[in-house]
Coordinates of C-alpha atoms and ligand atoms in Angstrom, one line a residue:
X63 CA 42.6 -52.1 39.3
X64 CA 42.4 -55.5 40.8
X65 CA 44.6 -58.4 41.4
X66 CA 41.4 -60.2 40.0
X67 CA 42.0 -59.1 36.4
X68 CA 42.8 -61.9 34.0
X69 CA 46.4 -62.0 33.3
X70 CA 46.9 -62.5 29.4
X71 CA 50.9 -62.8 30.0
X72 CA 52.5 -66.5 30.0
X73 CA 55.0 -65.1 32.7
X74 CA 56.3 -68.9 33.4
X75 CA 57.0 -69.2 29.5
X76 CA 58.3 -65.5 28.9
X77 CA 60.9 -66.0 31.5
X78 CA 62.6 -68.9 30.0
X79 CA 63.8 -66.1 27.5
X80 CA 65.8 -64.3 29.9
X81 CA 68.7 -66.3 30.7
X82 CA 69.7 -64.0 33.9
X83 CA 66.4 -64.8 35.2
X84 CA 66.6 -68.2 35.6
X85 CA 70.5 -68.3 36.5
X86 CA 71.5 -68.7 40.3
X87 CA 73.2 -66.3 42.4
X88 CA 76.4 -67.5 43.5
X89 CA 75.1 -68.1 47.0
X90 CA 72.7 -69.9 45.3
X91 CA 69.8 -68.0 45.6
X92 CA 67.2 -67.1 42.9
X93 CA 67.1 -63.4 41.6
X94 CA 64.2 -61.6 42.3
X95 CA 65.0 -58.7 39.9
X96 CA 62.8 -56.1 41.0
X97 CA 65.1 -53.0 39.8
X98 CA 63.2 -52.4 36.3
X99 CA 63.0 -48.7 36.6
X100 CA 66.8 -48.4 37.0
X101 CA 67.4 -50.6 33.9
X102 CA 65.7 -54.4 32.6
X103 CA 67.1 -57.6 31.7
X104 CA 67.5 -58.9 28.1
X105 CA 65.8 -61.7 26.4
X106 CA 67.6 -64.2 24.3
X107 CA 66.2 -62.8 21.4
X108 CA 67.6 -59.4 21.6
X109 CA 71.3 -61.0 22.6
X110 CA 71.0 -63.2 19.7
X111 CA 70.6 -60.4 17.7
X112 CA 73.5 -58.6 18.9
X113 CA 75.6 -61.6 18.4
X114 CA 74.2 -61.9 15.1
X115 CA 75.3 -58.3 13.8
X116 CA 78.7 -58.7 15.2
X117 CA 79.4 -62.1 13.8
X118 CA 77.8 -61.6 10.3
X119 CA 76.4 -58.0 9.2
X120 CA 78.8 -55.3 11.3
X121 CA 80.2 -52.8 10.0
X122 CA 79.9 -48.7 9.8
X123 CA 76.9 -47.3 8.6
X124 CA 76.1 -44.9 5.6
X125 CA 79.9 -43.9 5.0
X126 CA 81.3 -47.3 3.6
X127 CA 80.3 -48.3 -0.4
X128 CA 80.5 -51.8 0.1
X129 CA 78.1 -54.9 0.5
X130 CA 78.6 -55.0 4.3
X131 CA 78.1 -51.6 5.2
X132 CA 74.9 -51.8 3.2
X133 CA 73.7 -54.6 5.1
X134 CA 74.6 -53.0 8.4
X135 CA 72.7 -49.6 7.2
X136 CA 69.8 -51.6 6.3
X137 CA 69.3 -53.2 9.7
X138 CA 70.3 -50.0 11.5
X139 CA 67.3 -48.3 9.4
X140 CA 64.9 -50.9 9.8
X141 CA 65.5 -50.3 13.8
X142 CA 64.6 -46.7 13.6
X143 CA 61.3 -47.7 11.3
X144 CA 60.5 -50.6 14.0
X145 CA 61.0 -47.5 16.8
X146 CA 58.7 -45.5 14.4
X147 CA 56.2 -47.8 14.7
X148 CA 56.2 -48.5 18.2
X149 CA 55.9 -44.8 19.2
X150 CA 53.6 -44.1 16.1
X151 CA 55.8 -41.2 14.6
X152 CA 54.4 -39.6 11.1
X153 CA 58.0 -40.2 9.9
X154 CA 61.5 -42.2 10.3
X155 CA 63.2 -38.7 10.0
X156 CA 61.3 -37.4 13.5
X157 CA 63.5 -40.4 15.1
X158 CA 66.7 -39.5 16.4
X159 CA 69.2 -42.2 17.7
X160 CA 70.8 -40.6 20.8
X161 CA 72.9 -42.6 23.7
X162 CA 69.9 -42.4 26.0
X163 CA 67.0 -40.3 27.6
X164 CA 69.7 -37.9 29.5
X165 CA 71.2 -36.9 25.9
X166 CA 68.2 -36.8 24.2
X167 CA 66.9 -34.1 26.8
X168 CA 70.2 -32.7 26.8
X169 CA 69.9 -32.1 22.9
X170 CA 66.5 -30.3 23.0
X171 CA 68.0 -28.2 26.5
X172 CA 70.9 -27.0 24.0
X173 CA 69.7 -27.0 20.7
X174 CA 66.2 -25.9 20.9
X175 CA 67.0 -24.0 24.4
X176 CA 70.2 -21.8 23.1
X177 CA 67.7 -21.2 19.8
X178 CA 64.5 -20.2 21.5
X179 CA 65.2 -18.9 25.2
X180 CA 66.2 -15.7 26.1
X181 CA 66.4 -13.4 29.4
X182 CA 62.9 -13.4 31.3
X183 CA 61.6 -17.1 29.6
X184 CA 60.1 -19.1 31.7
X185 CA 60.9 -23.0 31.6
X186 CA 58.0 -25.0 33.7
X187 CA 59.3 -28.1 35.2
X188 CA 57.2 -30.5 38.2
X189 CA 58.8 -31.3 41.7
X190 CA 58.7 -34.9 40.5
X191 CA 61.4 -35.1 37.7
X192 CA 64.2 -36.8 37.4
X193 CA 67.9 -35.4 37.5
X194 CA 68.0 -35.4 33.8
X195 CA 65.0 -33.3 32.9
X196 CA 66.4 -30.8 35.5
X197 CA 70.1 -30.1 35.0
X198 CA 70.1 -29.3 31.4
X199 CA 67.3 -26.9 31.9
X200 CA 69.2 -25.5 34.6
X201 CA 72.3 -24.9 32.6
X202 CA 69.7 -23.7 29.7
X203 CA 68.4 -21.1 32.0
X204 CA 72.2 -20.5 33.2
X205 CA 73.5 -19.5 29.8
X206 CA 70.1 -17.7 28.3
X207 CA 68.7 -16.0 31.4
X208 CA 65.6 -18.1 31.7
X209 CA 64.0 -18.5 34.8
X210 CA 62.8 -22.0 35.9
X211 CA 59.4 -22.6 37.6
X212 CA 58.1 -25.7 39.7
X213 CA 54.7 -27.1 38.9
X214 CA 54.2 -28.7 42.9
X215 CA 52.7 -32.1 43.6
X216 CA 50.2 -32.6 46.0
X217 CA 50.7 -35.4 49.2
X218 CA 49.8 -38.1 47.1
X219 CA 52.2 -37.5 44.6
X220 CA 49.8 -36.4 41.7
X221 CA 50.7 -32.8 40.3
X222 CA 48.7 -30.2 41.6
X223 CA 47.0 -29.0 38.0
X224 CA 45.2 -26.6 39.4
X225 CA 47.9 -24.6 39.5
X226 CA 48.7 -25.2 35.8
X227 CA 47.2 -22.2 34.7
X228 CA 48.9 -20.0 37.1
X229 CA 52.3 -21.2 36.4
X230 CA 51.5 -20.9 32.7
X231 CA 52.4 -17.5 31.3
X232 CA 52.8 -15.6 28.5
X233 CA 57.0 -15.9 29.1
X234 CA 56.2 -19.7 29.4
X235 CA 58.5 -21.3 26.1
X236 CA 58.9 -24.8 27.7
X237 CA 56.9 -27.6 29.7
X238 CA 59.4 -30.1 30.2
X239 CA 57.8 -33.4 32.4
X240 CA 58.2 -36.8 33.4
X241 CA 55.3 -39.0 31.6
X242 CA 55.4 -41.1 34.6
X243 CA 57.6 -40.5 37.8
X244 CA 60.3 -42.7 38.0
X245 CA 60.1 -42.6 42.0
X246 CA 56.5 -42.1 42.6
X247 CA 55.2 -44.2 39.5
X248 CA 52.5 -41.6 39.1
X249 CA 51.5 -41.2 35.3
X250 CA 51.0 -37.7 34.3
X251 CA 48.3 -36.5 32.1
X252 CA 50.4 -35.2 29.5
X253 CA 47.6 -34.9 27.0
X254 CA 46.1 -32.3 29.8
X255 CA 49.1 -30.6 30.1
X256 CA 50.0 -30.5 26.7
X257 CA 46.5 -28.4 25.4
X258 CA 47.0 -26.3 28.1
X259 CA 50.7 -25.3 27.2
X260 CA 49.9 -25.3 23.7
X261 CA 47.0 -22.4 23.8
X262 CA 49.6 -20.0 25.7
X263 CA 52.0 -21.3 23.0
X264 CA 54.9 -23.4 24.7
X265 CA 56.8 -26.2 23.4
X266 CA 56.3 -29.8 25.4
X267 CA 59.3 -32.0 26.4
X268 CA 57.7 -35.6 27.8
X269 CA 60.5 -37.6 29.4
X270 CA 59.2 -40.9 28.6
X271 CA 62.0 -42.8 30.1
X272 CA 59.9 -44.6 32.8
X273 CA 56.5 -44.5 30.4
X274 CA 57.9 -46.3 26.8
X275 CA 59.1 -49.1 27.9
X276 CA 55.5 -50.1 30.2
X277 CA 52.7 -48.1 28.9
X278 CA 51.4 -48.0 25.1
X279 CA 52.9 -44.7 23.2
X280 CA 51.3 -42.7 20.7
X281 CA 53.2 -39.4 20.1
X282 CA 51.0 -38.0 17.5
X283 CA 47.9 -38.4 19.6
X284 CA 49.7 -37.8 22.6
X285 CA 50.2 -34.1 22.2
X286 CA 53.8 -33.5 23.3
X287 CA 56.4 -31.8 20.8
X288 CA 59.0 -33.9 22.2
X289 CA 59.7 -37.5 23.8
X290 CA 62.5 -38.8 25.2
X291 CA 63.5 -42.8 26.0
X292 CA 66.6 -45.1 26.8
X293 CA 66.7 -48.5 25.0
X294 CA 67.9 -50.0 28.3
X295 CA 65.3 -50.1 30.3
X296 CA 62.7 -51.7 27.5
X297 CA 64.9 -54.7 27.0
X298 CA 67.4 -53.3 24.5
X299 CA 71.1 -52.3 25.1
X300 CA 72.6 -49.7 27.1
X301 CA 74.0 -46.8 25.0
X302 CA 71.3 -46.4 22.9
X303 CA 68.1 -43.8 23.3
X304 CA 65.7 -42.0 21.3
X305 CA 64.8 -38.5 20.9
X306 CA 61.2 -38.1 19.0
X307 CA 60.4 -34.4 17.7
X308 CA 58.0 -32.6 15.7
X309 CA 59.3 -32.3 12.1
X310 CA 59.0 -28.6 11.7
X311 CA 60.7 -28.1 15.4
X312 CA 63.1 -30.6 14.5
X313 CA 64.2 -28.6 11.1
X314 CA 64.2 -25.3 12.6
X315 CA 66.8 -26.5 15.7
X316 CA 70.4 -25.7 15.1
X317 CA 72.7 -28.7 15.0
X318 CA 73.7 -30.4 18.6
X319 CA 76.4 -32.1 18.3
X320 CA 79.2 -31.3 15.2
X321 CA 81.3 -34.0 13.4
X322 CA 80.6 -36.6 10.8
X323 CA 77.5 -37.5 9.7
X324 CA 75.9 -34.5 10.7
X325 CA 76.8 -32.4 7.5
X326 CA 76.3 -32.1 4.3
X327 CA 79.1 -29.8 3.2
X328 CA 82.2 -28.4 5.1
X329 CA 84.3 -25.6 4.0
X330 CA 87.0 -23.6 5.8
X331 CA 84.7 -21.0 6.8
X332 CA 81.9 -23.1 7.8
X333 CA 79.3 -26.4 7.1
X334 CA 75.6 -26.8 6.1
X335 CA 74.1 -29.7 8.3
X336 CA 72.5 -32.7 7.0
X337 CA 69.0 -33.2 6.7
X338 CA 67.2 -35.0 9.7
X339 CA 67.8 -37.7 11.1
X340 CA 71.5 -37.4 10.3
X341 CA 71.4 -33.6 11.4
X342 CA 71.3 -34.7 15.1
X343 CA 73.7 -37.9 14.9
X344 CA 77.2 -36.8 14.5
X345 CA 79.8 -39.3 14.6
X346 CA 79.5 -42.8 14.9
X347 CA 76.0 -43.8 16.0
X348 CA 75.1 -46.7 18.5
X349 CA 75.0 -48.8 15.7
X350 CA 74.2 -52.6 17.4
X351 CA 72.5 -51.0 20.1
X352 CA 70.1 -49.5 18.0
X353 CA 69.5 -52.4 16.2
X354 CA 69.7 -54.4 19.6
X355 CA 66.5 -51.7 20.4
X356 CA 64.8 -53.0 17.3
X357 CA 65.1 -56.6 18.5
X358 CA 63.5 -55.4 21.9
X359 CA 60.6 -53.8 20.5
X360 CA 59.8 -57.1 18.4
X361 CA 59.6 -58.6 21.6
X362 CA 57.8 -56.1 23.2
X363 CA 54.9 -56.0 20.1
X364 CA 54.7 -59.8 20.3
X365 CA 53.5 -59.4 24.1
X366 CA 51.3 -56.3 23.6
X367 CA 52.0 -53.0 25.7
X368 CA 48.5 -53.3 26.6
X369 CA 49.5 -56.7 28.4
X370 CA 52.3 -55.2 29.8
X371 CA 50.6 -52.4 31.5
X372 CA 47.8 -54.9 32.8
X373 CA 50.1 -57.5 34.2
X374 CA 52.3 -54.3 36.0
X375 CA 48.8 -52.7 37.4
X376 CA 48.2 -56.1 38.8
X377 CA 51.6 -56.3 40.8
X378 CA 51.5 -53.2 41.8
X379 CA 48.2 -53.7 43.3
X380 CA 49.4 -57.3 45.1
X381 CA 52.3 -54.8 46.3
X382 CA 50.3 -52.3 47.6
X383 CA 48.5 -55.2 49.4
X384 CA 51.1 -56.9 50.8
X385 CA 53.2 -54.4 52.0
X386 CA 49.9 -52.7 53.9
X387 CA 50.2 -55.6 56.2
X388 CA 54.1 -55.3 57.0
X389 CA 53.7 -53.2 60.1
X390 CA 55.7 -49.5 59.6
X391 CA 55.8 -49.6 56.0
X392 CA 54.7 -46.0 54.6
X393 CA 53.5 -46.4 50.6
X394 CA 54.4 -43.4 48.5
X395 CA 52.8 -42.1 45.9
X396 CA 49.4 -42.2 44.3
X397 CA 46.5 -44.4 44.8
X398 CA 46.4 -47.6 41.9
X399 CA 44.6 -45.9 39.2
X400 CA 47.1 -43.4 38.8
X401 CA 50.4 -45.1 39.1
X402 CA 52.5 -47.6 37.3
X403 CA 54.2 -50.5 38.2
X404 CA 56.5 -48.4 40.6
X405 CA 56.0 -49.2 43.8
X406 CA 58.5 -47.0 46.5
X407 CA 58.0 -46.9 50.1
X408 CA 59.7 -46.3 53.8
X409 CA 60.3 -48.4 56.8
X410 CA 59.8 -46.8 59.8
X411 CA 63.2 -47.1 61.7
X412 CA 65.3 -48.5 59.1
X413 CA 67.1 -46.3 56.5
X414 CA 66.5 -47.1 52.8
X415 CA 69.7 -48.5 52.3
X416 CA 69.6 -51.0 55.1
X417 CA 66.5 -52.3 53.8
X418 CA 68.0 -52.9 50.2
X419 CA 71.0 -54.6 51.7
X420 CA 68.6 -57.1 54.2
X421 CA 66.3 -57.6 51.0
X422 CA 69.7 -58.6 48.7
X423 CA 70.1 -61.1 51.6
X424 CA 67.1 -62.9 50.1
X425 CA 68.0 -62.4 46.7
X426 CA 65.6 -59.5 46.2
X427 CA 67.3 -56.4 44.0
X428 CA 65.6 -53.2 44.7
X429 CA 66.9 -49.7 44.3
X430 CA 67.5 -47.2 47.3
X431 CA 68.2 -43.8 47.9
X432 CA 67.2 -40.2 46.1
X433 CA 66.4 -42.2 42.5
X434 CA 68.2 -39.2 40.9
X435 CA 65.2 -37.0 42.2
X436 CA 66.7 -35.0 45.0
X437 CA 64.2 -32.1 44.5
X438 CA 61.2 -34.4 45.2
X439 CA 62.5 -36.2 48.2
X440 CA 63.4 -32.8 49.2
X441 CA 59.6 -31.8 49.0
X442 CA 58.5 -35.1 50.5
X443 CA 61.0 -34.3 53.3
X444 CA 62.7 -37.8 53.7
X445 CA 66.3 -38.2 52.2
X446 CA 65.6 -41.8 50.7
X447 CA 62.9 -44.2 49.8
X448 CA 63.3 -48.1 48.7
X449 CA 62.3 -48.9 45.6
X450 CA 60.7 -51.9 43.7
X451 CA 59.7 -51.6 40.2
X452 CA 58.2 -54.3 38.0
X453 CA 58.2 -55.7 34.3
X454 CA 56.4 -57.7 32.7
X455 CA 58.3 -61.3 33.7
X456 CA 58.1 -60.5 37.2
X457 CA 55.7 -62.8 39.4
X458 CA 52.9 -62.1 41.9
X459 CA 55.3 -64.7 43.9
X460 CA 58.0 -62.5 43.9
X461 CA 55.7 -59.7 45.2
X462 CA 55.0 -61.9 48.0
X463 CA 58.7 -62.6 48.7
X464 CA 59.0 -59.4 48.9
X465 CA 56.4 -58.9 51.6
X466 CA 58.0 -62.0 54.0
X467 CA 61.5 -60.5 53.3
X468 CA 60.5 -57.5 54.5
X469 CA 59.1 -58.6 57.3
X470 CA 62.3 -60.8 58.0
X471 CA 64.6 -57.2 57.8
X472 CA 62.5 -55.8 60.3
X473 CA 63.1 -58.8 62.6
X474 CA 67.0 -58.9 61.9
X475 CA 67.0 -55.0 62.2
X476 CA 65.1 -55.0 65.7
X477 CA 67.7 -57.7 66.8
X478 CA 71.2 -56.0 65.5
Ligands
PLP1327 C1 62.0 -40.5 34.3 C2 63.3 -40.7 34.1 N1 64.3 -40.0 33.4 C3 65.8 -39.7 32.9 C4 66.4 -40.9 33.1 C5 67.6 -40.9 32.6 O1 67.6 -42.2 31.9 P1 69.4 -42.7 31.8 O2 69.7 -42.3 32.1 O3 68.9 -43.8 30.6 O4 69.8 -41.3 29.9 C6 65.5 -41.8 34.2 C7 66.5 -42.8 34.7 O5 66.3 -43.8 36.0 C8 64.4 -41.9 34.5 O6 63.6 -42.6 35.4

């Protein structure tokens, strides 16, 4: 896709909705926020929704038999319905509110993993996973005796799909894969992977932390069995995430956390779990964050995920152009048609942390380090990368500023 594509988002108008984007830093610099893969900013509409609940309609959900609790419960369940619509799930019962992607994946690794994995079974991960989609499986493997295998990436950061059939065996029970790499921006062919995994009877979990905020998602069409994502990376509050799972799988899985709300009955000698989704929502759920996520989804729907994907692609294309003109910058990851709005790079002779600090002097916020993807960095043979990640409120001018600031960083570093 080229930078010539028509942009359908009125970014200047949109930015007025985000108080933090129009405020100045204490040093008087405008904020150029290019760290959206870590977390996004919130529009006034989401902030107002939070203030409104706390001001007028806040109580605990489900348990109270009073007007205020009914009000909050209605808002909470409306939010679930908004998530259902956003991901095109068949029923709201398949939408479990968790505290984030990490918890959603842990839920599956614990509940589904412990019930379905045994010694010698295989879990297939890929070399580009975030630690949140590695460590829970390593823990599950340690508990059950299952073995982890790795689908490698090619040098351009795309998965080596030609090795998939060799790695998928009768022992493979789970394929857990990121929809979009949080470092390389690689958009993985989940449908294709799911088809081949299902052919040998394996289940598929998609880590959608970097997909759901940026690309349209239809869980029924996608082919995965479980999908996990976080609210805070899509304009919502921290502390809320989603696990979607196929109903028959969720119904067959044992409860994850135990406590209030997740039971139908408790006796001295045991308990009966509640129906979905309550079975997986032990304790007081993230009530207000979930309602805030509902408001975020309203906002994203009004802009349109197709428009968001197109705008970010345009920004990534511009970043490739701009950064290619800065000498000594190596862009990582695949070509533009295979990547989202995440652009990671190295600068010859300057450590990624120094790059980030020098850019910060220009008001530019990027992320530097291993981005919770150490095995990927080991594969790339570099300890750390710099990452600029875009959202629909970023502008081409901000991308250009990144180029100018990088030139300056190189000058400063050479002098120093
Ligand atoms: C691909 C991916 N998966 C999982 C996570 C973990 O998300 P959270 O910290 O919101 O649980 C992240 C965080 O950056 C991520 O990028």
